[in-house]
Coordinates of C-alpha atoms and ligand atoms in Angstrom, one line a residue:
X75 CA 5.6 8.8 -17.8
X76 CA 7.7 11.9 -17.9
X77 CA 5.3 13.8 -20.1
X78 CA 2.4 12.9 -17.9
X79 CA 4.4 14.0 -14.8
X80 CA 5.0 17.4 -16.4
X81 CA 1.3 17.7 -17.3
X82 CA 0.3 17.0 -13.7
X83 CA 2.9 19.4 -12.3
X84 CA 1.5 22.2 -14.6
X85 CA -1.9 21.5 -13.2
X86 CA -0.5 21.5 -9.6
X87 CA 1.1 24.9 -10.3
X88 CA -2.1 26.4 -11.5
X89 CA -4.2 25.3 -8.5
X90 CA -4.1 25.7 -4.8
X91 CA -6.2 23.3 -2.8
X92 CA -5.3 19.6 -2.7
X93 CA -6.3 16.6 -0.8
X94 CA -3.9 13.6 -0.9
X95 CA -4.8 10.1 0.2
X96 CA -3.7 6.5 -0.1
X97 CA -5.6 3.2 0.1
X98 CA -7.5 1.4 2.7
X99 CA -5.4 -0.9 4.9
X100 CA -2.6 1.5 4.1
X101 CA 1.0 0.1 3.8
X102 CA 4.4 1.7 3.6
X103 CA 4.1 2.6 -0.1
X104 CA 0.7 4.3 0.5
X105 CA 1.8 6.1 3.7
X106 CA 5.3 7.0 2.4
X107 CA 3.9 8.3 -0.9
X108 CA 1.2 10.4 0.8
X109 CA 3.7 11.8 3.3
X110 CA 6.3 12.6 0.6
X111 CA 3.9 14.1 -1.9
X112 CA 2.2 16.2 0.7
X113 CA 5.6 17.6 1.9
X114 CA 6.7 18.2 -1.7
X115 CA 3.6 20.3 -2.4
X116 CA 3.9 22.1 0.8
X117 CA 7.5 23.0 -0.1
X118 CA 6.0 24.5 -3.2
X119 CA 3.7 26.5 -0.9
X120 CA 0.5 24.7 -2.0
X121 CA -2.4 24.3 0.3
X122 CA -2.5 20.6 0.9
X123 CA -4.5 18.3 3.2
X124 CA -3.6 14.7 3.6
X125 CA -5.5 11.9 5.2
X126 CA -3.8 9.0 6.8
X127 CA -5.7 6.3 8.6
X128 CA -4.6 6.0 12.3
X129 CA -5.2 2.3 12.4
X130 CA -2.3 1.5 10.0
X131 CA 0.1 4.3 10.9
X132 CA 1.9 2.9 14.0
X133 CA 4.8 1.0 12.3
X134 CA 5.6 4.1 10.3
X135 CA 5.5 6.6 13.1
X136 CA 9.2 7.2 12.5
X137 CA 8.2 9.3 9.5
X138 CA 6.2 11.7 11.5
X139 CA 7.4 15.2 12.2
X140 CA 6.2 17.2 15.1
X141 CA 3.7 19.9 14.4
X142 CA 3.0 18.7 10.9
X143 CA -0.7 18.5 9.9
X144 CA -2.1 15.3 8.6
X145 CA -5.7 14.3 9.1
X146 CA -6.4 11.1 10.9
X147 CA -10.0 12.0 11.7
X148 CA -12.2 11.6 8.7
X149 CA -15.2 13.4 10.3
X150 CA -13.0 16.5 10.9
X151 CA -11.7 16.3 7.3
X152 CA -15.2 16.1 5.9
X153 CA -16.2 19.2 8.0
X154 CA -13.2 21.2 7.0
X155 CA -13.7 20.4 3.3
X156 CA -17.4 21.0 3.2
X157 CA -17.3 24.5 1.6
X158 CA -14.2 24.0 -0.4
X159 CA -13.1 23.3 -4.0
X160 CA -10.4 20.7 -3.8
X161 CA -8.5 18.5 -6.2
X162 CA -8.2 14.9 -5.0
X163 CA -4.9 13.1 -5.6
X164 CA -5.2 9.4 -4.9
X165 CA -2.0 7.3 -4.5
X166 CA -1.4 3.5 -4.7
X167 CA -5.2 2.9 -5.2
X168 CA -6.2 0.6 -8.1
X169 CA -9.9 1.7 -8.0
X170 CA -12.3 4.0 -6.3
X171 CA -13.3 1.4 -3.6
X172 CA -9.7 1.2 -2.5
X173 CA -9.4 5.0 -1.9
X174 CA -9.3 5.5 1.9
X175 CA -12.0 8.2 2.1
X176 CA -15.6 8.5 2.9
X177 CA -17.5 8.4 -0.4
X178 CA -18.8 11.9 0.2
X179 CA -15.3 13.3 0.4
X180 CA -14.3 11.6 -2.8
X181 CA -17.4 12.7 -4.6
X182 CA -17.0 16.3 -3.4
X183 CA -13.7 16.7 -5.2
X184 CA -13.5 19.0 -8.2
X185 CA -11.7 16.2 -10.0
X186 CA -9.3 13.3 -9.3
X187 CA -5.7 12.8 -10.2
X188 CA -5.0 9.1 -9.9
X189 CA -1.3 8.1 -9.5
X190 CA -0.7 4.4 -9.1
X191 CA 1.3 1.4 -10.2
X192 CA -1.3 -1.4 -10.3
X193 CA -1.7 -2.9 -13.8
X194 CA -5.4 -3.4 -13.1
X195 CA -6.1 0.2 -12.2
X196 CA -9.5 1.3 -13.4
X197 CA -8.5 4.7 -14.5
X198 CA -11.1 6.4 -12.4
X199 CA -9.4 9.8 -12.4
X200 CA -9.7 12.7 -14.7
X201 CA -6.0 12.3 -15.0
X202 CA -4.5 8.9 -14.6
X203 CA -0.8 8.2 -14.2
X204 CA -0.4 4.4 -13.9
X205 CA 3.2 3.2 -14.1
X206 CA 2.5 -0.5 -13.9
X207 CA 6.3 -1.2 -14.5
X208 CA 7.1 0.8 -11.4
X209 CA 7.9 -1.1 -8.2
X210 CA 6.2 1.4 -5.9
X211 CA 4.2 4.7 -6.2
X212 CA 7.1 6.1 -4.2
X213 CA 9.2 5.5 -7.3
X214 CA 6.8 7.7 -9.3
X215 CA 6.7 10.4 -6.6
X216 CA 10.5 10.4 -6.7
X217 CA 10.3 11.4 -10.3
X218 CA 7.9 14.2 -9.4
X219 CA 10.4 15.4 -6.7
X220 CA 13.3 15.5 -9.1
X221 CA 11.2 17.4 -11.6
X222 CA 9.9 19.9 -9.1
X223 CA 12.9 20.5 -6.8
X224 CA 15.8 18.8 -8.4
X225 CA 17.9 15.8 -7.1
X226 CA 18.8 17.5 -3.8
X227 CA 15.7 16.1 -2.2
X228 CA 15.3 17.1 1.4
X229 CA 15.3 14.3 4.0
X230 CA 11.7 15.0 4.9
X231 CA 10.7 13.9 1.4
X232 CA 13.5 11.4 0.8
X233 CA 12.9 9.3 3.8
X234 CA 9.2 8.5 3.1
X235 CA 10.1 7.8 -0.5
X236 CA 12.7 5.3 0.5
X237 CA 10.2 3.8 2.9
X238 CA 7.7 3.4 0.1
X239 CA 10.2 1.7 -2.2
X240 CA 11.6 -0.6 0.5
X241 CA 8.1 -1.7 1.5
X242 CA 6.9 -2.6 -1.9
X243 CA 10.1 -4.3 -3.0
X244 CA 10.3 -6.3 0.3
X245 CA 13.6 -4.7 1.0
X246 CA 14.8 -5.3 -2.6
X247 CA 13.9 -9.0 -2.5
X248 CA 10.9 -9.0 -4.8
X249 CA 10.7 -9.5 -8.5
X250 CA 9.8 -5.8 -9.0
X251 CA 13.3 -4.7 -7.9
X252 CA 14.9 -3.1 -10.9
X253 CA 18.2 -1.3 -11.5
X254 CA 16.2 1.9 -11.6
X255 CA 15.0 1.2 -8.0
X256 CA 18.6 0.6 -6.9
X257 CA 19.7 3.9 -8.5
X258 CA 16.9 5.8 -6.8
X259 CA 17.7 4.3 -3.4
X260 CA 21.4 5.1 -4.0
X261 CA 20.4 8.8 -4.7
X262 CA 18.2 8.8 -1.6
X263 CA 21.1 7.5 0.5
X264 CA 23.3 10.2 -0.9
X265 CA 21.0 12.9 0.4
X266 CA 21.1 11.3 3.9
X267 CA 18.5 8.5 4.1
X268 CA 19.5 5.7 6.5
X269 CA 18.4 2.6 4.6
X270 CA 19.4 0.3 7.4
X271 CA 17.2 2.2 9.9
X272 CA 14.2 1.9 7.5
X273 CA 14.8 -1.8 6.9
X274 CA 15.1 -2.5 10.5
X275 CA 11.9 -0.7 11.3
X276 CA 9.8 -2.4 8.6
X277 CA 11.3 -5.8 8.2
X278 CA 13.8 -6.3 11.1
X279 CA 11.6 -5.9 14.1
X280 CA 8.3 -7.2 15.4
X281 CA 6.3 -6.5 18.5
X282 CA 6.1 -9.2 21.1
X283 CA 2.3 -9.5 20.6
X284 CA 2.7 -9.8 16.8
X285 CA 5.2 -12.6 17.3
X286 CA 2.7 -14.5 19.5
X287 CA 0.1 -14.1 16.8
X288 CA 2.7 -15.3 14.2
X289 CA 3.2 -18.4 16.2
X290 CA -0.6 -19.0 16.4
X291 CA -0.9 -18.4 12.7
X292 CA 2.0 -20.8 11.9
X293 CA 0.3 -23.6 13.7
X294 CA -2.6 -23.4 11.2
X295 CA -0.3 -24.0 8.2
X296 CA -1.6 -26.4 5.5
X297 CA -0.6 -27.3 2.0
X298 CA -2.3 -28.6 -1.1
X299 CA -1.6 -29.2 -4.8
X300 CA 1.6 -31.2 -4.1
X301 CA 2.9 -28.5 -1.8
X302 CA 2.5 -25.8 -4.4
X303 CA -0.1 -24.0 -2.4
X304 CA 0.3 -23.2 1.3
X305 CA -2.0 -21.2 3.5
X306 CA -2.5 -20.1 7.1
X307 CA -5.2 -18.2 8.8
X308 CA -5.7 -15.8 11.7
X309 CA -9.1 -16.0 13.4
X310 CA -10.7 -13.3 15.6
X311 CA -10.1 -15.6 18.5
X312 CA -6.4 -15.7 17.8
X313 CA -6.2 -11.9 17.5
X314 CA -8.0 -11.7 20.8
X315 CA -5.6 -14.2 22.4
X316 CA -2.5 -12.4 21.1
X317 CA -4.0 -9.0 21.9
X318 CA -3.1 -7.7 18.4
X319 CA -4.5 -7.7 14.9
X320 CA -1.1 -7.0 13.3
X321 CA -0.8 -9.5 10.5
X322 CA 1.9 -7.8 8.3
X323 CA 4.4 -10.3 7.0
X324 CA 2.5 -13.4 8.0
X325 CA 1.6 -14.4 4.4
X326 CA 5.3 -14.5 3.4
X327 CA 5.8 -17.5 5.8
X328 CA 3.5 -19.5 3.4
X329 CA 5.0 -18.1 0.2
X330 CA 8.6 -18.7 1.3
X331 CA 8.2 -22.4 1.9
X332 CA 10.3 -24.5 -0.5
X333 CA 8.3 -25.6 -3.7
X334 CA 5.4 -23.4 -2.8
X335 CA 4.2 -21.2 -5.7
X336 CA 1.2 -19.5 -4.0
X337 CA 1.1 -18.5 -0.4
X338 CA -2.2 -17.4 1.2
X339 CA -3.2 -15.7 4.5
X340 CA -6.8 -15.6 5.5
X341 CA -7.7 -13.0 8.2
X342 CA -11.1 -13.2 9.9
X343 CA -11.9 -9.5 10.1
X344 CA -15.6 -10.2 11.0
X345 CA -17.6 -13.4 11.2
X346 CA -18.3 -13.4 7.5
X347 CA -15.7 -11.0 6.2
X348 CA -12.4 -12.6 5.4
X349 CA -9.5 -10.7 4.1
X350 CA -7.5 -12.9 1.7
X351 CA -3.8 -12.0 1.0
X352 CA -2.2 -13.7 -1.9
X353 CA 1.5 -14.0 -2.8
X354 CA 3.3 -16.0 -5.5
X355 CA 6.9 -16.7 -6.3
X356 CA 7.5 -17.3 -10.1
X357 CA 4.5 -17.6 -12.4
X358 CA 1.1 -17.6 -10.8
X359 CA -0.8 -14.4 -11.6
X360 CA -2.5 -14.0 -8.2
X361 CA -4.0 -10.7 -9.2
X362 CA -6.2 -12.8 -11.5
X363 CA -7.0 -15.2 -8.7
X364 CA -7.9 -12.2 -6.6
X365 CA -10.1 -10.8 -9.3
X366 CA -12.2 -14.0 -9.2
X367 CA -13.2 -12.7 -5.7
X368 CA -13.6 -9.0 -6.7
X369 CA -10.2 -8.1 -5.5
X370 CA -7.0 -7.3 -7.4
X371 CA -3.4 -6.2 -7.0
X372 CA -0.1 -7.2 -8.6
X373 CA 0.9 -10.5 -10.3
X374 CA 3.0 -11.5 -7.2
X375 CA 1.0 -9.8 -4.5
X376 CA -2.8 -9.4 -4.5
X377 CA -5.8 -9.5 -2.2
X378 CA -9.5 -9.6 -1.8
X379 CA -12.2 -9.6 0.8
X380 CA -14.7 -12.5 0.8
X381 CA -18.0 -12.3 2.6
X382 CA -18.2 -15.9 3.8
X383 CA -17.1 -17.7 6.9
X384 CA -13.5 -18.5 7.4
X385 CA -13.9 -22.2 6.5
X386 CA -16.0 -21.5 3.4
X387 CA -13.5 -18.9 2.2
X388 CA -10.5 -21.2 2.7
X389 CA -12.2 -24.0 0.7
X390 CA -13.3 -21.7 -2.1
X391 CA -10.0 -19.8 -2.5
X392 CA -7.7 -22.8 -2.2
X393 CA -9.8 -24.7 -4.8
X394 CA -9.7 -21.7 -7.2
X395 CA -5.9 -21.3 -6.6
X396 CA -5.3 -24.8 -7.9
X397 CA -5.9 -23.6 -11.5
X398 CA -2.9 -21.3 -11.2
X399 CA -0.2 -23.8 -10.2
Ligands
5GP649 P1 -2.1 -7.2 1.1 O1 -2.1 -8.7 1.0 O2 -0.7 -6.8 1.6 O3 -3.2 -6.6 1.9 O4 -2.2 -6.7 -0.3 C1 -1.3 -7.0 -1.3 C2 -1.6 -6.2 -2.6 O5 -2.9 -6.6 -3.1 C3 -1.8 -4.7 -2.3 O6 -0.7 -4.0 -2.5 C4 -2.9 -4.3 -3.2 O7 -2.4 -4.0 -4.4 C5 -3.7 -5.6 -3.5 N1 -5.0 -5.7 -2.7 C6 -5.2 -6.2 -1.5 N2 -6.5 -6.3 -1.1 C7 -7.1 -5.8 -2.2 C8 -8.5 -5.6 -2.5 O8 -9.4 -5.9 -1.7 N3 -8.8 -5.1 -3.8 C9 -7.9 -4.8 -4.7 N4 -8.2 -4.3 -5.9 N5 -6.6 -5.0 -4.4 C10 -6.2 -5.5 -3.2
MN650 MN1 -0.1 -0.4 -1.3
MN651 MN1 2.2 0.1 -3.9

């Protein structure tokens, strides 16, 4: 890991035009890592563009700094990049389809540096740094920061890194929480990061509308396989009724039920486009279950999109899940 980090830093030092991006349906690890890495390279006086999808940014708006340039308009990004040679750095994206860019922008890059922590990463970059034993990409970017500017990490980099790590470890509750993670967070606290504030923002507060949706979703709860599989769904009608499509955290209600091994959330994005979120507790490798539906992820958190109706998808996925419990 350290050797590869040094190799990438050398490459960064030799070049001066970067585009940094995370994955579609961006989360705290993706947004935090993109924000931190962009700021780190800007501290090093590099020309860096970053793309962050506006749809998923709202809960993380506390990371924003006034006057800072991040692209949220992909048309404008495409236009600005048209005549340029840029190196694309993808973060937290297991494969090219997950990268949150128009295909043209991805294809237009000189080459790709792929930094990720998904074990099923397809190594689509020219350079691939895949730390599958790392809890978050934020943990990897922390190592970059220490290597590039030392342990006195400025708040503007430290806070998004802590956000990335806290998101992907579920505030230190998930199996991926290592002593290394705790040490990094301790170091980040020592440079001024307010862990309580971040926890509160991400896990300790919910909008009124999202809570209404949570109630509607909870009413759909069902179990199977002697209570080892539990699932709930969110239909378009429910999102319409609650006036929000914010589904973050809903799947954990299913996973956290006593005796449940696999928890599933089905979200009806379109009539025949169902997003499936999978979580497990102790042994079920839900990334393999997700792969059966062309998705992927981590052993305890994975997902896929299925192009069938809500009812068909629920039947198919629950049936397939039974093999894993
Ligand atoms: P979520 O359920 O929060 O959307 O996703 C959980 C994890 O599953 C993500 O961190 C990501 O690693 C993975 N994931 C979700 N959806 C997909 C997908 O469609 N394809 C792949 N390869 N991974 C996914
Ligand atoms: Mn992610
Ligand atoms: Mn991640």
